[in-house]
Each structure stands twice: as structure tokens, then as C-alpha cells.
mmCIF file of C-alpha atoms in Angstrom:
data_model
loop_
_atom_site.group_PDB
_atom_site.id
_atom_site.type_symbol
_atom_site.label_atom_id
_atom_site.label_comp_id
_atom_site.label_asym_id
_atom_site.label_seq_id
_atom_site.Cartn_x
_atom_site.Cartn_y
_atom_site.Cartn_z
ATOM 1 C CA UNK A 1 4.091 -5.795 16.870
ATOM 2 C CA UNK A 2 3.004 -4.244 13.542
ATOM 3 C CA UNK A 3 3.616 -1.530 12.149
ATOM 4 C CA UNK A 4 0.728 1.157 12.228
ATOM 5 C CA UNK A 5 -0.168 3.225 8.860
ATOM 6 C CA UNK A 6 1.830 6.164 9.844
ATOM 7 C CA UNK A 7 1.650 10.044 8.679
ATOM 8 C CA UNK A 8 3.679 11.287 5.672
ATOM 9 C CA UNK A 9 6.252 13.928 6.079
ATOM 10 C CA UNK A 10 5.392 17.013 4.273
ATOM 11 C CA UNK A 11 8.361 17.607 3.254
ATOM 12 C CA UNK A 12 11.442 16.110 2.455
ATOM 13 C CA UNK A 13 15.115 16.717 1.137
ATOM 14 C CA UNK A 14 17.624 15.404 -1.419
ATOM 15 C CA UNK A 15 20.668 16.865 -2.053
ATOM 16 C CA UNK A 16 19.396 19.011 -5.244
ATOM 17 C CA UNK A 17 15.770 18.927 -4.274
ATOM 18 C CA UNK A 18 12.785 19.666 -1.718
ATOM 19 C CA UNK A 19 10.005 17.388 -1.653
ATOM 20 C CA UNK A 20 6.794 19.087 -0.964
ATOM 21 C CA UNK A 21 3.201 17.833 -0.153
ATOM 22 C CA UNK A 22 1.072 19.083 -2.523
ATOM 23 C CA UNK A 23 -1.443 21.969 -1.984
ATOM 24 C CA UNK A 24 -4.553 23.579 -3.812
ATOM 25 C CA UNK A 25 -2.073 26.475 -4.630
ATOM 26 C CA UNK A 26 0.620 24.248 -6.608
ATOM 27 C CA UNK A 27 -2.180 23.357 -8.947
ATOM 28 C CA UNK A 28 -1.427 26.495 -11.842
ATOM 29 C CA UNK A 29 1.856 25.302 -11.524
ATOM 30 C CA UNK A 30 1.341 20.959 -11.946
ATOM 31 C CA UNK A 31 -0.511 22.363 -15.265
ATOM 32 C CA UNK A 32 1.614 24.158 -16.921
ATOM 33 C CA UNK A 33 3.873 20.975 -16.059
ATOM 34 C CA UNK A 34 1.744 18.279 -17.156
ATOM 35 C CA UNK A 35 1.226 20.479 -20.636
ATOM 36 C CA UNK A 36 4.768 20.633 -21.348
ATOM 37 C CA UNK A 37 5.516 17.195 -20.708
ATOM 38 C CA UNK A 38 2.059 15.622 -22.036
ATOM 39 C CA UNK A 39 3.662 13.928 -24.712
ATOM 40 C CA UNK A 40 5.748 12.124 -22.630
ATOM 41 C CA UNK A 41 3.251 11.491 -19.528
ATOM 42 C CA UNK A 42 0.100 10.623 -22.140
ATOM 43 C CA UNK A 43 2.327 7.259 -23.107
ATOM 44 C CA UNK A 44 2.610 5.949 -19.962
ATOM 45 C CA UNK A 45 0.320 7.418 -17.668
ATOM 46 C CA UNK A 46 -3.376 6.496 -17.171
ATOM 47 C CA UNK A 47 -4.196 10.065 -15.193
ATOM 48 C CA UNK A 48 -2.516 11.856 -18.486
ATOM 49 C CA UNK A 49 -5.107 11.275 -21.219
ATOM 50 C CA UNK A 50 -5.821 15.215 -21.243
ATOM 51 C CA UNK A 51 -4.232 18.237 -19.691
ATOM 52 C CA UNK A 52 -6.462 18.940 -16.732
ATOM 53 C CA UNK A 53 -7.827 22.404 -16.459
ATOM 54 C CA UNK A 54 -7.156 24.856 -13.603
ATOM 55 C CA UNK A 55 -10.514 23.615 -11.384
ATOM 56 C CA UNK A 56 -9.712 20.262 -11.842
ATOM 57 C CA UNK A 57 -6.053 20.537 -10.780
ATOM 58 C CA UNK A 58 -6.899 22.372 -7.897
ATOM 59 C CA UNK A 59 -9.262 19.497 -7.124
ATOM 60 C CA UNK A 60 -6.679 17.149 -7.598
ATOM 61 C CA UNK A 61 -4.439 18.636 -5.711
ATOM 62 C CA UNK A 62 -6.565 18.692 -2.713
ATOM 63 C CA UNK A 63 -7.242 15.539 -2.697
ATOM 64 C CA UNK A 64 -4.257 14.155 -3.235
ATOM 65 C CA UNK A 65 -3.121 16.202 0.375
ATOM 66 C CA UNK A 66 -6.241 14.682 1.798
ATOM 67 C CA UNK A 67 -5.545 11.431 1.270
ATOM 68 C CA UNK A 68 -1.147 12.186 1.689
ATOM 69 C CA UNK A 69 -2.560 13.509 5.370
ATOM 70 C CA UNK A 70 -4.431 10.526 5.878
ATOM 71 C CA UNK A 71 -2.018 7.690 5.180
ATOM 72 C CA UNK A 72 -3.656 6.334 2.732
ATOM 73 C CA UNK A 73 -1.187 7.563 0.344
ATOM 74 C CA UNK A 74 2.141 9.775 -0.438
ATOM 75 C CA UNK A 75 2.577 12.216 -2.846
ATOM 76 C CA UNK A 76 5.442 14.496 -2.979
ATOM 77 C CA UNK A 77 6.340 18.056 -5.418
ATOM 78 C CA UNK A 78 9.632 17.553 -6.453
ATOM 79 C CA UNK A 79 11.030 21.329 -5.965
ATOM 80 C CA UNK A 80 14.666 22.103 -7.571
ATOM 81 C CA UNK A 81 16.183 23.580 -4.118
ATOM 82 C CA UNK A 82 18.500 26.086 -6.070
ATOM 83 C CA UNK A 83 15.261 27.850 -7.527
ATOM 84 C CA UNK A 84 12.285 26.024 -6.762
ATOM 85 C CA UNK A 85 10.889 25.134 -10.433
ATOM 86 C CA UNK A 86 8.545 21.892 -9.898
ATOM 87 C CA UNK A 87 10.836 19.218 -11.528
ATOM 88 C CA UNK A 88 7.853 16.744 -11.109
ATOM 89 C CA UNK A 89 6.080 14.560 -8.638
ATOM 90 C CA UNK A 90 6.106 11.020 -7.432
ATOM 91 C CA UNK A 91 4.964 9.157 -4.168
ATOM 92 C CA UNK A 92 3.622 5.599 -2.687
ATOM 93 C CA UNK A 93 0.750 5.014 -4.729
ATOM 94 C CA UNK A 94 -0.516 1.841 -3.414
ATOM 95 C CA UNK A 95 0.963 0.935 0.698
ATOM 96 C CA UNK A 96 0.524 -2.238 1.845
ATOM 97 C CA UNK A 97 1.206 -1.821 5.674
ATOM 98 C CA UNK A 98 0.817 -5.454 6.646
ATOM 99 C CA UNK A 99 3.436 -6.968 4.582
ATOM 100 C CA UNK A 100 5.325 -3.559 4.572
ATOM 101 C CA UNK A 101 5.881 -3.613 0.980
ATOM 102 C CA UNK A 102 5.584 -0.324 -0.868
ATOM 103 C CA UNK A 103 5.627 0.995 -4.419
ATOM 104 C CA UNK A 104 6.966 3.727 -5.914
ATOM 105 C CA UNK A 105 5.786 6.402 -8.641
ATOM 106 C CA UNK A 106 7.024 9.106 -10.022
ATOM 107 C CA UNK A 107 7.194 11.467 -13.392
ATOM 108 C CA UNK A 108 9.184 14.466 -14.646
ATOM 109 C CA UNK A 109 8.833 17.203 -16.226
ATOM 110 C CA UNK A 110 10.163 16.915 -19.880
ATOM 111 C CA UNK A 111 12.609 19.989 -20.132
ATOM 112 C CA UNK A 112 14.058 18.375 -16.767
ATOM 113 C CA UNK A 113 14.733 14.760 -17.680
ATOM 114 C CA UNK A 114 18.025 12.917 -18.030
ATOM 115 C CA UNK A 115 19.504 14.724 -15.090
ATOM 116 C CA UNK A 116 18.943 12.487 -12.578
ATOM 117 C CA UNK A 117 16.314 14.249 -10.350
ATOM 118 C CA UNK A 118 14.021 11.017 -10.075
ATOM 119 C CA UNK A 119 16.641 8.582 -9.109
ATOM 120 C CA UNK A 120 17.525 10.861 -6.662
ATOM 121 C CA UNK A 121 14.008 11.275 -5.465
ATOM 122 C CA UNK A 122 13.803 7.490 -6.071
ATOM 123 C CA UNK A 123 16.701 7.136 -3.549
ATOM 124 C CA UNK A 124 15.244 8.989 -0.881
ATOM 125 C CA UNK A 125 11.727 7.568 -0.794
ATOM 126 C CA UNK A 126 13.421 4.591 -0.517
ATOM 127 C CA UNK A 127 15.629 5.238 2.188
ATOM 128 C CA UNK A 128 12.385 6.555 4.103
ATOM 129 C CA UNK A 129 10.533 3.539 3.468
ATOM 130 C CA UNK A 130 13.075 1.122 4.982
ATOM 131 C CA UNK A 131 14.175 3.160 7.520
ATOM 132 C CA UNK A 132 10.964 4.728 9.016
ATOM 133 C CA UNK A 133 8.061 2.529 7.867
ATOM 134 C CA UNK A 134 9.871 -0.651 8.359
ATOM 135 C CA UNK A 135 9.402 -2.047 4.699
ATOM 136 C CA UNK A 136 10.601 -5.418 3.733
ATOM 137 C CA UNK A 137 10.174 -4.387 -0.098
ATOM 138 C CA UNK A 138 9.816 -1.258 -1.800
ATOM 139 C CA UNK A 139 8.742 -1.851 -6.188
ATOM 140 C CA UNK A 140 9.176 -0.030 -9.177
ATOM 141 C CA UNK A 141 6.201 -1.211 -11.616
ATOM 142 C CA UNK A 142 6.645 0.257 -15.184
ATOM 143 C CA UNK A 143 6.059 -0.834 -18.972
ATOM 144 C CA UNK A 144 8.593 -2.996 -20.908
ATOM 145 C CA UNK A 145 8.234 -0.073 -23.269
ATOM 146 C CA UNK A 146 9.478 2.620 -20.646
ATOM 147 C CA UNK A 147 13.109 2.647 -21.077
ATOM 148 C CA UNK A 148 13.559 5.759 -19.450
ATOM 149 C CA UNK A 149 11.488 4.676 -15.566
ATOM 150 C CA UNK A 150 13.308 1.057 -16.137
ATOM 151 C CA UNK A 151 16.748 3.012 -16.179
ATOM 152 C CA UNK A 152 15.430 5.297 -13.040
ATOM 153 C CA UNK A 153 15.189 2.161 -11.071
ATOM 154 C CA UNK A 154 18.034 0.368 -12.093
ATOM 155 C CA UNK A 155 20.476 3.081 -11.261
ATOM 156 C CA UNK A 156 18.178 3.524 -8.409
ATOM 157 C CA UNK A 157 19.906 0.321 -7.119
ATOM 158 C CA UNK A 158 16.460 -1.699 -7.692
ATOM 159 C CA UNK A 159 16.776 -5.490 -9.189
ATOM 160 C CA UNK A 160 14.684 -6.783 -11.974
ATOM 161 C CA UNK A 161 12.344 -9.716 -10.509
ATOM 162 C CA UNK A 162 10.263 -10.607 -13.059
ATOM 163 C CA UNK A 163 8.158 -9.862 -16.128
ATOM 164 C CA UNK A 164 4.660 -9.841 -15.665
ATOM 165 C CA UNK A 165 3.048 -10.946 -19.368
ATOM 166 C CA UNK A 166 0.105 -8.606 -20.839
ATOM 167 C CA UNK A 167 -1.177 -7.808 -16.844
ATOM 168 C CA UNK A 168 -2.743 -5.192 -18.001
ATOM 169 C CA UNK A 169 -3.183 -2.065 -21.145
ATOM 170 C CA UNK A 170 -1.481 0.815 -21.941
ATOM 171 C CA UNK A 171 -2.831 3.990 -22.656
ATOM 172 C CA UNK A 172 -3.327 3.405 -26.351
ATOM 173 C CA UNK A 173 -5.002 -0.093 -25.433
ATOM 174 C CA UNK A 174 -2.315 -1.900 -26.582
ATOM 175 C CA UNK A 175 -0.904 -5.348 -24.532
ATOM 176 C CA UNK A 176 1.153 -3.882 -21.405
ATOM 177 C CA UNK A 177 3.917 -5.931 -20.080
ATOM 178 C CA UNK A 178 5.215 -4.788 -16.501
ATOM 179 C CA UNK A 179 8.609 -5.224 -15.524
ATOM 180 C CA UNK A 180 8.646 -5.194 -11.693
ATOM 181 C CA UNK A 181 11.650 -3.969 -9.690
ATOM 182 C CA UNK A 182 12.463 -4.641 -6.041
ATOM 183 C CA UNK A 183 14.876 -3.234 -3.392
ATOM 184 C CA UNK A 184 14.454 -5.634 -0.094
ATOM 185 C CA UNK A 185 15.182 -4.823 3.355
ATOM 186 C CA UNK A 186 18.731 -5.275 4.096
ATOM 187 C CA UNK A 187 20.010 -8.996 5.727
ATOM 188 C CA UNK A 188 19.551 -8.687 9.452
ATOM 189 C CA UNK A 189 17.581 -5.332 9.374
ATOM 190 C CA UNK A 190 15.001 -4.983 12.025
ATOM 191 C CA UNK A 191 11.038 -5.689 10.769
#
């Protein structure tokens, strides 16, 4: 029987951090995030071409529940437990329920990288995907270029399968080459 498109939890826990839905009222907070770390995020990220204002974050936001609510994708805050600073976000961007394969996204916060908040986040979503949705692959998609997400999903536990050649443009326009990492469902797990 196949699995159904199920609901996302709201919230979620790692052992340093709380993973939170988003909502209308995180949206002052996202911005002043996204501004710090625009350098960074502008590089990689297509949604990162300007800091949004206020009314469009809180638009964002909001839809981003909506559609977290709906199943049609997951997006997560991820909180620092010890004193609840937004570290960053990440989530299942793109769900495909009848093969059960999932990917991964994420980003963090520039003052907050290099101490291993994503691959723990990384870690968990992955967990969750194999043990309550079933999955028979979860993937990490990122740039050649991005040494940083390439060493979030390698010590993630994530293999390299392939190089995909110019599949697409990075924010600059230039020629994007995507490394693609997979985690598969564990020999004899149920599907």
C-alpha cells in the first residue's frame, strides 16, 4: 500500500536545537537573518537576490506554513534550544511521495556556521524521513562550488552519486554543476 502525503510535525528536536514551523511572527526575525548572512545566501541561493522587506517576509512566512500544513512541503526554524536565536532554516523542498524519495535544504545564519548546527539538523530530517515517511532516498543537491553544503552532507553520512554537468545557473548566471548526495533506506528496511 502506498504511502499517503502525510502532515509535517511542527516541531522537532536535536540535541542543541528546536525545529520550529514557521509563522507570520518569525518574519522580523528571518530578516534580520537573511541580512546578516546575505553575502553568503546571495551565492547560492535563488530566493536571496535581495533582502526581503518586513511585508514580504511576513508573506513568506505564511505561506511557507500554508503549504508546511498542507504537505506539500516542509520547512523548519532552526531555534538554538539553550537561547532560542534562529540559527537558520531548512526543510523538504521538493517530496516525491510515490517513489518516497526526498530532498533536503537548508541555510545558516553566517555568525553561526562551522558549528555543526545543519548537519545536525541534516541528521534529524533524515532520520524522520526514513523512519516516518517511509523514504527509500533522501538527496542533498548543491553547487560544485559550495564547499561548505558538500561538507554538511558528507559528514551528514550522505554518499556522492554523481555530478550532474551545467543542469542548470547560478545566481550570477554562470554554468552550475550539481553534485547530488544520497542516503538510501537501510538493507531490509520496511517500504
Amino acid at each position: 500500500m502506498p504511502i499517503e502525503p502525510a502532515q509535517f510535525p511542527n516541531q522537532l528536536e536535536t540535541e542543541r536545537l528546536r525545529l520550529c514551523a514557521p509563522r507570520r511572527s518569525d518574519a522580523e526575525e528571518m530578516c534580520a537573518a537573511v541580512a546578516e548572512s546575505f553575502e553568503a545566501l546571495h551565492r547560492w541561493m535563488d530566493w536571496a537576490q535581495e533582502v526581503p522587506s518586513l511585508a514580504v517576509e511576513r508573506e513568506i512566512m505564511s505561506a511557507r506554513r500554508t503549504r508546511h500544513e498542507c504537505g506539500e512541503e516542509a520547512t523548519w526554524l532552526l531555534r538554538r534550544k539553550s537561547d532560542g536565536v534562529l540559527v537558520g532554516a531548512g526543510g523538504l523542498p521538493r517530496l516525491c511521495w510515490d517513489r518516497r524519495c526526498f530532498e533536503i535544504g537548508y541555510w545558516v545564519r553566517t555568525s553561526l556556521a562551522g558549528n555543526g548546527y545543519v548537519t545536525e539538523f541534516v541528521e534529524r530530517l533524515t532520520d524522520l524521513c526514513f523512519e516516518r515517511f517511509a523514504a527509500r532516498r533522501v538527496e542533498i543537491r548543491t553547487s560544485t562550488r559550495n564547499r561548505r553544503s558538500r561538507r554538511v552532507a558528507e559528514l551528514a553520512g550522505f554518499r556522492c552519486e554523481r555530478t550532474i554537468v551545467q543542469d542548470g545557473t547560478h545566481p550570477d548566471g554562470s554554468p552550475r554543476d550539481t553534485v547530488l548526495y544520497v542516503a538510501r533506506a537501510k538493507e531490509g528496511a520496511v517500504a
